[in-house]
mmCIF file of C-alpha atoms in Angstrom:
data_model
loop_
_atom_site.group_PDB
_atom_site.id
_atom_site.type_symbol
_atom_site.label_atom_id
_atom_site.label_comp_id
_atom_site.label_asym_id
_atom_site.label_seq_id
_atom_site.Cartn_x
_atom_site.Cartn_y
_atom_site.Cartn_z
ATOM 1 C CA MET A 26 97.190 85.845 86.217
ATOM 2 C CA TYR A 27 93.970 87.276 87.248
ATOM 3 C CA SER A 28 93.410 89.099 84.051
ATOM 4 C CA ALA A 29 94.078 86.163 82.204
ATOM 5 C CA ARG A 30 91.378 83.586 84.156
ATOM 6 C CA PRO A 31 88.295 83.896 81.450
ATOM 7 C CA VAL A 32 90.361 83.239 78.540
ATOM 8 C CA GLY A 33 90.025 79.372 78.584
ATOM 9 C CA VAL A 34 86.147 79.316 78.988
ATOM 10 C CA ALA A 35 85.302 82.654 77.003
ATOM 11 C CA ALA A 36 84.123 81.182 74.026
ATOM 12 C CA ASP A 37 83.154 84.226 71.280
ATOM 13 C CA VAL A 38 82.650 86.912 74.173
ATOM 14 C CA PRO A 39 84.898 89.346 73.865
ATOM 15 C CA VAL A 40 87.636 89.536 76.651
ATOM 16 C CA ILE A 41 89.916 92.503 77.368
ATOM 17 C CA CYS A 42 92.996 90.918 78.770
ATOM 18 C CA SER A 43 96.624 90.766 79.655
ATOM 19 C CA ALA A 44 98.820 89.327 76.823
ATOM 20 C CA GLY A 45 100.553 87.215 79.186
ATOM 21 C CA GLY A 46 97.699 84.792 78.956
ATOM 22 C CA THR A 47 97.592 84.747 75.176
ATOM 23 C CA ASP A 48 100.630 83.300 74.180
ATOM 24 C CA PRO A 49 99.633 81.389 70.789
ATOM 25 C CA VAL A 50 101.032 77.601 71.978
ATOM 26 C CA LEU A 51 99.184 78.412 75.480
ATOM 27 C CA LEU A 52 96.260 78.915 73.592
ATOM 28 C CA ALA A 53 96.671 75.924 71.181
ATOM 29 C CA VAL A 54 97.087 73.453 74.133
ATOM 30 C CA MET A 55 93.890 74.331 75.846
ATOM 31 C CA ARG A 56 91.897 73.801 72.588
ATOM 32 C CA ASP A 57 93.854 70.630 72.308
ATOM 33 C CA GLY A 58 92.202 69.778 75.611
ATOM 34 C CA GLY A 59 88.458 70.759 74.455
ATOM 35 C CA LEU A 60 88.263 74.323 75.875
ATOM 36 C CA PRO A 61 86.414 77.039 74.616
ATOM 37 C CA VAL A 62 88.816 79.072 74.015
ATOM 38 C CA GLY A 63 88.360 82.651 73.679
ATOM 39 C CA THR A 64 88.029 83.822 70.028
ATOM 40 C CA ASP A 65 87.740 87.878 70.555
ATOM 41 C CA LEU A 66 90.494 88.022 73.067
ATOM 42 C CA ARG A 67 91.865 92.252 73.245
ATOM 43 C CA GLU A 68 94.916 91.778 74.867
ATOM 44 C CA PHE A 69 97.122 94.493 76.582
ATOM 45 C CA ARG A 70 100.662 94.479 77.833
ATOM 46 C CA SER A 71 100.833 97.855 79.402
ATOM 47 C CA GLU A 72 98.450 100.000 81.790
ATOM 48 C CA ALA A 73 98.282 102.084 78.454
ATOM 49 C CA GLU A 74 97.432 99.532 75.977
ATOM 50 C CA PHE A 75 94.751 98.347 78.796
ATOM 51 C CA VAL A 76 93.021 101.698 78.661
ATOM 52 C CA ALA A 77 93.210 101.750 74.972
ATOM 53 C CA ARG A 78 91.507 98.690 74.552
ATOM 54 C CA VAL A 79 88.567 99.541 77.042
ATOM 55 C CA ALA A 80 88.182 102.733 75.239
ATOM 56 C CA GLU A 81 87.738 100.424 71.701
ATOM 57 C CA ALA A 82 85.066 98.090 73.414
ATOM 58 C CA LEU A 83 82.826 100.900 74.572
ATOM 59 C CA SER A 84 83.113 102.434 70.807
ATOM 60 C CA ASP A 85 81.864 99.577 69.600
ATOM 61 C CA GLY A 86 78.906 99.532 71.456
ATOM 62 C CA LEU A 87 79.674 96.985 74.272
ATOM 63 C CA LEU A 88 79.041 96.628 78.129
ATOM 64 C CA ILE A 89 82.150 96.204 80.619
ATOM 65 C CA SER A 90 81.894 93.619 83.407
ATOM 66 C CA MET A 91 84.670 94.394 85.344
ATOM 67 C CA GLU A 92 86.360 91.747 87.696
ATOM 68 C CA TYR A 93 87.945 94.690 89.529
ATOM 69 C CA PRO A 94 87.069 98.209 89.994
ATOM 70 C CA GLN A 95 88.365 100.486 87.433
ATOM 71 C CA PRO A 96 87.948 104.594 87.296
ATOM 72 C CA THR A 97 84.938 105.952 86.251
ATOM 73 C CA THR A 98 86.768 108.082 84.115
ATOM 74 C CA LEU A 99 87.704 105.010 82.171
ATOM 75 C CA CYS A 100 84.402 103.415 82.455
ATOM 76 C CA PRO A 101 81.083 105.302 82.995
ATOM 77 C CA ASP A 102 78.545 103.655 85.262
ATOM 78 C CA ASP A 103 76.473 103.653 82.587
ATOM 79 C CA ARG A 104 78.917 101.607 80.098
ATOM 80 C CA ALA A 105 78.947 98.920 83.259
ATOM 81 C CA VAL A 106 76.880 95.865 83.669
ATOM 82 C CA LYS A 107 77.817 96.775 87.748
ATOM 83 C CA SER A 108 79.221 99.823 88.748
ATOM 84 C CA ALA A 109 83.104 100.129 89.937
ATOM 85 C CA GLN A 110 81.869 101.821 93.519
ATOM 86 C CA LEU A 111 79.631 98.178 93.953
ATOM 87 C CA VAL A 112 82.569 95.839 92.519
ATOM 88 C CA GLY A 113 85.030 97.574 95.344
ATOM 89 C CA TYR A 114 82.729 97.698 97.792
ATOM 90 C CA LEU A 115 81.451 93.870 97.386
ATOM 91 C CA ASN A 116 85.216 92.918 97.741
ATOM 92 C CA ASN A 117 86.354 95.365 99.881
ATOM 93 C CA LYS A 118 87.019 92.986 103.373
ATOM 94 C CA SER A 119 85.679 95.101 105.132
ATOM 95 C CA SER A 120 82.146 94.582 104.160
ATOM 96 C CA ILE A 121 81.520 91.136 105.721
ATOM 97 C CA SER A 122 79.870 92.931 108.410
ATOM 98 C CA THR A 123 77.599 94.505 106.181
ATOM 99 C CA LEU A 124 76.648 91.168 103.964
ATOM 100 C CA VAL A 125 76.656 88.639 106.601
ATOM 101 C CA ASP A 126 74.533 87.561 109.156
ATOM 102 C CA PRO A 127 75.864 88.185 112.449
ATOM 103 C CA ARG A 128 75.961 84.603 113.064
ATOM 104 C CA PHE A 129 78.288 84.004 110.902
ATOM 105 C CA GLN A 130 81.214 86.430 111.311
ATOM 106 C CA ALA A 131 84.210 85.977 113.093
ATOM 107 C CA ARG A 132 85.351 88.329 115.222
ATOM 108 C CA ARG A 133 86.926 91.151 113.830
ATOM 109 C CA GLY A 134 87.454 95.100 113.836
ATOM 110 C CA VAL A 135 88.605 98.022 111.228
ATOM 111 C CA VAL A 136 91.709 99.605 112.398
ATOM 112 C CA PRO A 137 93.710 102.724 110.880
ATOM 113 C CA ARG A 138 97.442 102.256 110.028
ATOM 114 C CA GLY A 139 97.880 104.317 112.987
ATOM 115 C CA ASP A 140 96.099 101.900 115.415
ATOM 116 C CA LEU A 141 97.935 98.667 113.936
ATOM 117 C CA ALA A 142 100.556 98.056 116.144
ATOM 118 C CA GLU A 143 98.378 98.076 119.363
ATOM 119 C CA ALA A 144 95.637 95.982 117.646
ATOM 120 C CA ALA A 145 97.808 93.449 116.132
ATOM 121 C CA PRO A 146 100.369 92.362 119.097
ATOM 122 C CA ALA A 147 102.615 90.157 118.762
ATOM 123 C CA GLU A 148 101.839 87.802 121.985
ATOM 124 C CA LYS A 149 98.254 86.756 120.372
ATOM 125 C CA SER A 150 97.305 85.303 117.039
ATOM 126 C CA TRP A 151 95.396 87.374 114.727
ATOM 127 C CA VAL A 152 94.567 87.856 110.921
ATOM 128 C CA LEU A 153 95.743 90.993 108.888
ATOM 129 C CA LYS A 154 93.489 91.519 105.823
ATOM 130 C CA ALA A 155 93.460 94.800 103.451
ATOM 131 C CA ALA A 156 90.569 97.240 104.057
ATOM 132 C CA THR A 157 90.462 98.989 100.579
ATOM 133 C CA ASN A 158 87.745 99.801 97.754
ATOM 134 C CA GLU A 159 90.765 99.688 95.171
ATOM 135 C CA ALA A 160 91.795 96.672 92.837
ATOM 136 C CA HIS A 161 93.478 94.131 94.952
ATOM 137 C CA GLY A 162 95.444 90.758 94.509
ATOM 138 C CA GLY A 163 92.874 88.566 96.404
ATOM 139 C CA SER A 164 94.992 86.211 98.843
ATOM 140 C CA LEU A 165 97.898 88.277 98.353
ATOM 141 C CA ASP A 166 96.433 91.029 100.676
ATOM 142 C CA VAL A 167 96.127 88.384 103.951
ATOM 143 C CA TYR A 168 98.828 88.108 106.151
ATOM 144 C CA LEU A 169 98.018 85.330 108.990
ATOM 145 C CA HIS A 170 100.378 85.927 112.474
ATOM 146 C CA ARG A 171 100.215 83.136 115.370
ATOM 147 C CA ALA A 172 101.142 84.241 119.000
ATOM 148 C CA GLY A 173 104.839 84.535 119.742
ATOM 149 C CA GLU A 174 106.078 84.456 116.282
ATOM 150 C CA GLN A 175 108.060 87.393 114.703
ATOM 151 C CA ILE A 176 105.574 89.837 113.044
ATOM 152 C CA VAL A 177 106.583 90.627 109.543
ATOM 153 C CA LEU A 178 104.153 93.134 108.090
ATOM 154 C CA PRO A 179 103.232 92.512 104.344
ATOM 155 C CA ALA A 180 103.871 95.308 101.658
ATOM 156 C CA PHE A 181 100.160 96.514 101.741
ATOM 157 C CA THR A 182 100.763 97.992 105.054
ATOM 158 C CA ASP A 183 102.825 100.319 103.827
ATOM 159 C CA VAL A 184 100.269 101.956 101.178
ATOM 160 C CA LEU A 185 97.253 101.527 102.682
ATOM 161 C CA SER A 186 95.197 103.712 105.398
ATOM 162 C CA GLU A 187 93.112 100.669 106.984
ATOM 163 C CA PHE A 188 92.740 96.901 107.676
ATOM 164 C CA VAL A 189 90.947 94.372 109.117
ATOM 165 C CA ILE A 190 91.837 92.362 112.264
ATOM 166 C CA GLU A 191 90.446 89.487 112.776
ATOM 167 C CA GLU A 192 90.502 86.505 115.176
ATOM 168 C CA TYR A 193 92.622 83.373 114.253
ATOM 169 C CA LEU A 194 90.575 80.450 113.721
ATOM 170 C CA GLU A 195 91.449 76.986 113.642
ATOM 171 C CA ILE A 196 89.436 75.477 110.621
ATOM 172 C CA ARG A 197 88.416 72.088 110.171
ATOM 173 C CA ARG A 198 86.561 72.566 106.611
ATOM 174 C CA ASN A 199 87.164 75.008 104.551
ATOM 175 C CA TRP A 200 84.701 75.862 101.296
ATOM 176 C CA GLY A 201 84.248 78.002 98.647
ATOM 177 C CA ILE A 202 80.582 78.176 97.368
ATOM 178 C CA GLN A 203 80.507 79.166 93.822
ATOM 179 C CA LEU A 204 77.840 81.174 92.906
ATOM 180 C CA TYR A 205 76.149 82.932 90.064
ATOM 181 C CA VAL A 206 73.502 86.047 90.329
ATOM 182 C CA GLY A 207 71.690 85.903 86.577
ATOM 183 C CA ALA A 208 70.188 89.105 84.572
ATOM 184 C CA ASP A 209 67.166 88.523 86.352
ATOM 185 C CA GLY A 210 69.156 88.861 89.625
ATOM 186 C CA THR A 211 68.547 85.750 90.625
ATOM 187 C CA ALA A 212 71.157 84.125 93.027
ATOM 188 C CA ARG A 213 72.234 80.512 92.557
ATOM 189 C CA VAL A 214 74.875 77.773 93.526
ATOM 190 C CA LEU A 215 77.052 76.250 90.808
ATOM 191 C CA ALA A 216 78.720 73.981 93.255
ATOM 192 C CA VAL A 217 80.536 73.651 96.586
ATOM 193 C CA THR A 218 84.599 73.293 96.580
ATOM 194 C CA GLU A 219 86.504 72.227 99.160
ATOM 195 C CA GLN A 220 89.906 74.717 99.426
ATOM 196 C CA ARG A 221 93.429 73.610 99.688
ATOM 197 C CA ILE A 222 95.220 76.164 102.063
ATOM 198 C CA ASP A 223 98.987 76.684 102.808
ATOM 199 C CA PRO A 224 100.760 76.988 106.115
ATOM 200 C CA ALA A 225 100.508 80.305 105.730
ATOM 201 C CA GLY A 226 97.154 80.516 104.823
ATOM 202 C CA ILE A 227 97.414 81.591 101.414
ATOM 203 C CA TYR A 228 94.497 79.568 98.891
ATOM 204 C CA VAL A 229 96.601 76.865 96.618
ATOM 205 C CA GLY A 230 93.638 75.145 94.779
ATOM 206 C CA GLY A 231 90.427 73.616 95.434
ATOM 207 C CA ARG A 232 88.912 70.069 94.878
ATOM 208 C CA PHE A 233 85.954 69.548 93.359
ATOM 209 C CA GLY A 234 83.146 66.607 92.986
ATOM 210 C CA GLN A 235 83.308 64.557 95.728
ATOM 211 C CA VAL A 236 83.603 66.920 98.944
ATOM 212 C CA VAL A 237 82.121 67.297 102.031
ATOM 213 C CA PRO A 238 78.765 68.711 101.819
ATOM 214 C CA PRO A 239 78.614 71.984 104.030
ATOM 215 C CA PRO A 240 75.795 72.535 106.352
ATOM 216 C CA THR A 241 72.374 73.478 105.129
ATOM 217 C CA GLU A 242 72.351 76.964 106.850
ATOM 218 C CA LEU A 243 75.429 77.891 105.578
ATOM 219 C CA LEU A 244 74.163 77.143 101.971
ATOM 220 C CA ALA A 245 71.398 79.408 102.931
ATOM 221 C CA GLU A 246 73.274 82.131 103.872
ATOM 222 C CA CYS A 247 75.440 81.911 101.038
ATOM 223 C CA LEU A 248 72.338 82.321 98.988
ATOM 224 C CA ALA A 249 71.370 84.921 100.970
ATOM 225 C CA ILE A 250 74.829 87.205 100.897
ATOM 226 C CA ALA A 251 74.515 86.591 96.899
ATOM 227 C CA ALA A 252 70.459 87.727 97.135
ATOM 228 C CA ARG A 253 71.934 91.122 99.357
ATOM 229 C CA ALA A 254 74.434 91.689 96.253
ATOM 230 C CA ALA A 255 71.825 91.277 93.586
ATOM 231 C CA VAL A 256 69.969 94.135 95.612
ATOM 232 C CA LEU A 257 72.631 96.328 95.506
ATOM 233 C CA GLY A 258 72.989 95.379 91.398
ATOM 234 C CA TYR A 259 75.669 92.627 91.483
ATOM 235 C CA ARG A 260 75.482 90.676 88.258
ATOM 236 C CA GLY A 261 78.161 87.776 87.562
ATOM 237 C CA LEU A 262 79.881 85.096 89.454
ATOM 238 C CA CYS A 263 80.939 84.679 93.022
ATOM 239 C CA SER A 264 82.716 82.878 95.205
ATOM 240 C CA LEU A 265 82.262 82.668 99.363
ATOM 241 C CA ASP A 266 85.229 81.467 101.312
ATOM 242 C CA CYS A 267 83.442 79.944 104.796
ATOM 243 C CA ALA A 268 84.554 77.480 106.938
ATOM 244 C CA GLN A 269 83.724 74.941 110.211
ATOM 245 C CA THR A 270 86.266 75.484 112.977
ATOM 246 C CA GLN A 271 87.509 72.712 115.208
ATOM 247 C CA GLU A 272 85.220 73.954 117.501
ATOM 248 C CA GLY A 273 81.674 73.650 115.509
ATOM 249 C CA ARG A 274 81.587 77.335 114.479
ATOM 250 C CA LEU A 275 80.609 78.714 110.954
ATOM 251 C CA VAL A 276 81.878 81.539 109.707
ATOM 252 C CA PHE A 277 82.816 83.298 106.259
ATOM 253 C CA LEU A 278 86.297 84.431 105.591
ATOM 254 C CA ASP A 279 86.067 86.008 102.545
ATOM 255 C CA LEU A 280 83.567 87.262 99.905
ATOM 256 C CA ASN A 281 84.990 87.135 96.497
ATOM 257 C CA PHE A 282 82.428 88.877 93.868
ATOM 258 C CA ARG A 283 84.870 87.949 90.789
ATOM 259 C CA ILE A 284 85.586 85.376 88.712
ATOM 260 C CA THR A 285 88.239 82.839 90.974
ATOM 261 C CA SER A 286 90.449 80.467 90.923
ATOM 262 C CA GLY A 287 87.566 78.350 91.851
ATOM 263 C CA SER A 288 85.263 79.287 89.275
ATOM 264 C CA VAL A 289 86.923 78.648 85.926
ATOM 265 C CA PRO A 290 87.800 75.125 86.945
ATOM 266 C CA LEU A 291 84.050 74.119 87.033
ATOM 267 C CA LEU A 292 83.569 75.917 83.479
ATOM 268 C CA ALA A 293 86.064 73.704 82.254
ATOM 269 C CA LEU A 294 84.880 70.867 83.627
ATOM 270 C CA GLN A 295 81.451 71.840 82.472
ATOM 271 C CA SER A 296 82.789 72.664 78.997
ATOM 272 C CA VAL A 297 84.752 69.683 78.641
ATOM 273 C CA ARG A 298 83.577 66.532 80.549
ATOM 274 C CA PRO A 299 80.132 67.441 82.129
ATOM 275 C CA GLU A 300 79.614 64.436 83.931
ATOM 276 C CA ALA A 301 83.054 64.991 86.016
ATOM 277 C CA LEU A 302 81.134 67.392 87.628
ATOM 278 C CA GLU A 303 80.336 65.051 90.405
ATOM 279 C CA LEU A 304 83.681 62.948 90.502
ATOM 280 C CA PRO A 305 86.957 64.184 92.061
ATOM 281 C CA ALA A 306 89.119 66.719 90.716
ATOM 282 C CA GLU A 307 91.602 68.863 92.015
ATOM 283 C CA SER A 308 93.236 72.510 90.778
ATOM 284 C CA VAL A 309 96.514 73.197 91.298
ATOM 285 C CA LYS A 310 98.367 76.225 90.647
ATOM 286 C CA LEU A 311 102.127 75.944 89.299
ATOM 287 C CA THR A 312 104.762 79.643 89.188
ATOM 288 C CA VAL A 313 108.085 78.869 87.886
ATOM 289 C CA ALA A 314 110.855 81.083 87.414
ATOM 290 C CA ALA A 315 111.269 79.865 83.555
ATOM 291 C CA PRO A 316 110.071 80.371 80.252
ATOM 292 C CA LEU A 317 106.114 79.297 79.432
ATOM 293 C CA ALA A 318 107.866 76.969 76.815
ATOM 294 C CA ASP A 319 109.961 75.086 79.280
ATOM 295 C CA LEU A 320 107.317 74.397 81.643
ATOM 296 C CA LEU A 321 104.541 73.803 78.802
ATOM 297 C CA ALA A 322 107.390 70.613 77.943
ATOM 298 C CA GLU A 323 107.827 69.483 81.603
ATOM 299 C CA LEU A 324 103.714 69.033 81.572
ATOM 300 C CA ARG A 325 103.141 67.111 78.538
ATOM 301 C CA PRO A 326 103.626 64.079 79.510
ATOM 302 C CA ALA A 327 101.075 64.638 82.324
ATOM 303 C CA LEU A 328 98.769 66.036 79.477
ATOM 304 C CA ALA A 329 99.138 63.246 77.104
ATOM 305 C CA ALA A 330 98.459 60.564 80.167
ATOM 306 C CA GLY A 331 94.837 62.073 80.260
ATOM 307 C CA GLY A 332 92.913 63.442 82.929
ATOM 308 C CA ALA A 333 94.770 66.490 83.292
ATOM 309 C CA LEU A 334 93.777 69.891 81.665
ATOM 310 C CA ILE A 335 95.391 73.327 81.479
ATOM 311 C CA ILE A 336 92.720 76.094 82.289
ATOM 312 C CA ALA A 337 94.489 79.212 82.510
ATOM 313 C CA GLY A 338 97.787 80.639 82.133
ATOM 314 C CA HIS A 339 100.112 83.695 82.210
ATOM 315 C CA ASP A 340 103.662 84.596 81.013
ATOM 316 C CA THR A 341 104.831 88.296 82.604
ATOM 317 C CA SER A 342 107.773 88.301 79.708
ATOM 318 C CA ARG A 343 104.590 88.830 77.316
ATOM 319 C CA THR A 344 103.660 92.346 79.325
ATOM 320 C CA ASP A 345 105.959 95.058 80.608
ATOM 321 C CA ASN A 346 106.295 93.420 83.960
ATOM 322 C CA THR A 347 109.837 93.852 84.943
ATOM 323 C CA VAL A 348 109.566 90.225 87.171
ATOM 324 C CA HIS A 349 109.760 87.378 84.914
ATOM 325 C CA ARG A 350 107.527 84.257 85.866
ATOM 326 C CA THR A 351 105.349 81.716 84.172
ATOM 327 C CA THR A 352 102.087 80.449 85.835
ATOM 328 C CA LEU A 353 99.682 77.858 84.654
ATOM 329 C CA GLN A 354 96.782 76.620 86.667
ATOM 330 C CA LEU A 355 95.640 73.008 85.587
ATOM 331 C CA LEU A 356 92.798 70.757 86.671
ATOM 332 C CA ILE A 357 93.659 67.425 87.440
ATOM 333 C CA PHE A 358 90.677 64.968 87.547
ATOM 334 C CA GLY A 359 89.651 60.853 87.859
ATOM 335 C CA ASP A 360 87.667 58.306 89.360
ATOM 336 C CA ASP A 361 89.870 57.662 92.373
ATOM 337 C CA PRO A 362 90.199 60.687 94.642
ATOM 338 C CA ASP A 363 93.605 59.298 96.271
ATOM 339 C CA GLU A 364 94.701 58.322 92.655
ATOM 340 C CA VAL A 365 93.901 62.311 91.619
ATOM 341 C CA THR A 366 95.725 63.882 94.516
ATOM 342 C CA ALA A 367 98.619 61.884 94.016
ATOM 343 C CA ARG A 368 98.933 62.983 90.388
ATOM 344 C CA ARG A 369 98.395 66.666 91.902
ATOM 345 C CA SER A 370 101.018 66.431 94.338
ATOM 346 C CA ALA A 371 103.368 64.868 91.885
ATOM 347 C CA LEU A 372 103.013 67.517 89.917
ATOM 348 C CA GLU A 373 103.411 70.052 92.668
ATOM 349 C CA THR A 374 106.651 68.628 94.231
ATOM 350 C CA ARG A 375 108.556 68.009 90.577
ATOM 351 C CA LEU A 376 108.497 71.152 89.462
ATOM 352 C CA PRO A 377 110.960 73.785 90.789
ATOM 353 C CA LEU A 378 108.001 76.153 92.061
ATOM 354 C CA ALA A 379 108.271 79.480 93.564
ATOM 355 C CA SER A 380 107.114 80.309 97.562
ATOM 356 C CA ALA A 381 103.946 81.893 97.910
ATOM 357 C CA ALA A 382 105.807 84.225 99.787
ATOM 358 C CA ALA A 383 108.296 84.826 97.562
ATOM 359 C CA LEU A 384 105.684 85.780 94.598
ATOM 360 C CA ALA A 385 104.139 87.810 97.061
ATOM 361 C CA ALA A 386 107.146 89.987 97.915
ATOM 362 C CA GLN A 387 107.606 90.515 94.454
ATOM 363 C CA THR A 388 104.250 91.907 93.399
ATOM 364 C CA THR A 389 103.532 95.535 94.049
ATOM 365 C CA LEU A 390 100.403 97.223 94.005
ATOM 366 C CA ALA A 391 101.160 99.065 90.727
ATOM 367 C CA ALA A 392 101.426 95.450 89.385
ATOM 368 C CA ARG A 393 98.316 94.474 90.676
ATOM 369 C CA ALA A 394 96.565 97.487 89.227
ATOM 370 C CA CYS A 395 96.832 96.208 85.482
ATOM 371 C CA VAL A 396 93.474 94.198 86.010
ATOM 372 C CA SER A 397 90.932 92.991 83.721
ATOM 373 C CA ALA A 398 87.257 93.620 82.577
ATOM 374 C CA SER A 399 85.619 91.273 80.793
ATOM 375 C CA VAL A 400 83.313 92.289 78.085
ATOM 376 C CA THR A 401 79.708 91.603 77.178
ATOM 377 C CA GLY A 402 77.658 92.550 74.384
ATOM 378 C CA THR A 403 74.811 95.365 75.198
ATOM 379 C CA ARG A 404 72.146 92.324 74.238
#
């Protein structure tokens, strides 16, 4: 899913992407919705094919703009828009302390695996995050624990050596500030979205358009963070997750220097219905253990009725992944926020969705290693 996100809005930009996101029927549905679907999709079905696609792009004289860090043996720094070391560092969940003003930091610390049991006791509430510069699966590398509950550590604690332990916060508002660092090194705010989070703390979609605006000091710090990343050499999209707690504190939760589930819906709206950018819209990700054709058939009535758009998708049966599941990301938009929420909720409850916990259990670091590299011309 991660490596297929840009497909729906790529237009004529070459994109190295998973074949799971290039099913011809899926692409046709997205084109019918008016999206500028990529016309130069360089797909891979396995890690070996991914390596081959990167080599072909480099031989074509293209620069690689990687969304997740790749080895320099695969993509040398002088052929990358941003280095693998920089991409890994900026997306490492331990880097907040070096990029965010202390006023906006939650209480947190980095602990080695050997100290994890002592730093994360069952009687206290805490949040556990992976601390690594390697490719990872975003929210799948986060685990929330409430005081008194049984601890069931996630799979990433078996393979990584360092972790972030962060205080458990009671959230009132949760925003995703979408920004872009241009070729000139200037950071700009694209939009503010609100995040929908499930009881396990996993991102399940966003709200766009008519959202509660964050405090001005929070927006100012977002621009400052993006500017600090720009000085280090970062160029491209980023989404900064921040929140206001029940007691009024303003904090940053995650820094996502890559294309995200929040940025693609914005680009889709801008392409298809720019006037709707200020109107209510919500995104939703549907995942089922069924063929892509079945899920598309279920969604056709909603798409035909209008106000719904498939903006990304992935079918693992088109790859060498042994876990077969289909994922679609949709954007629901309209004029009335309650009606938009009702339609989004109806889709979620009607379909036999796999739980976030089940998906996390199925996902391994090896599967997440097949990540994307968007490609841009040297000009």
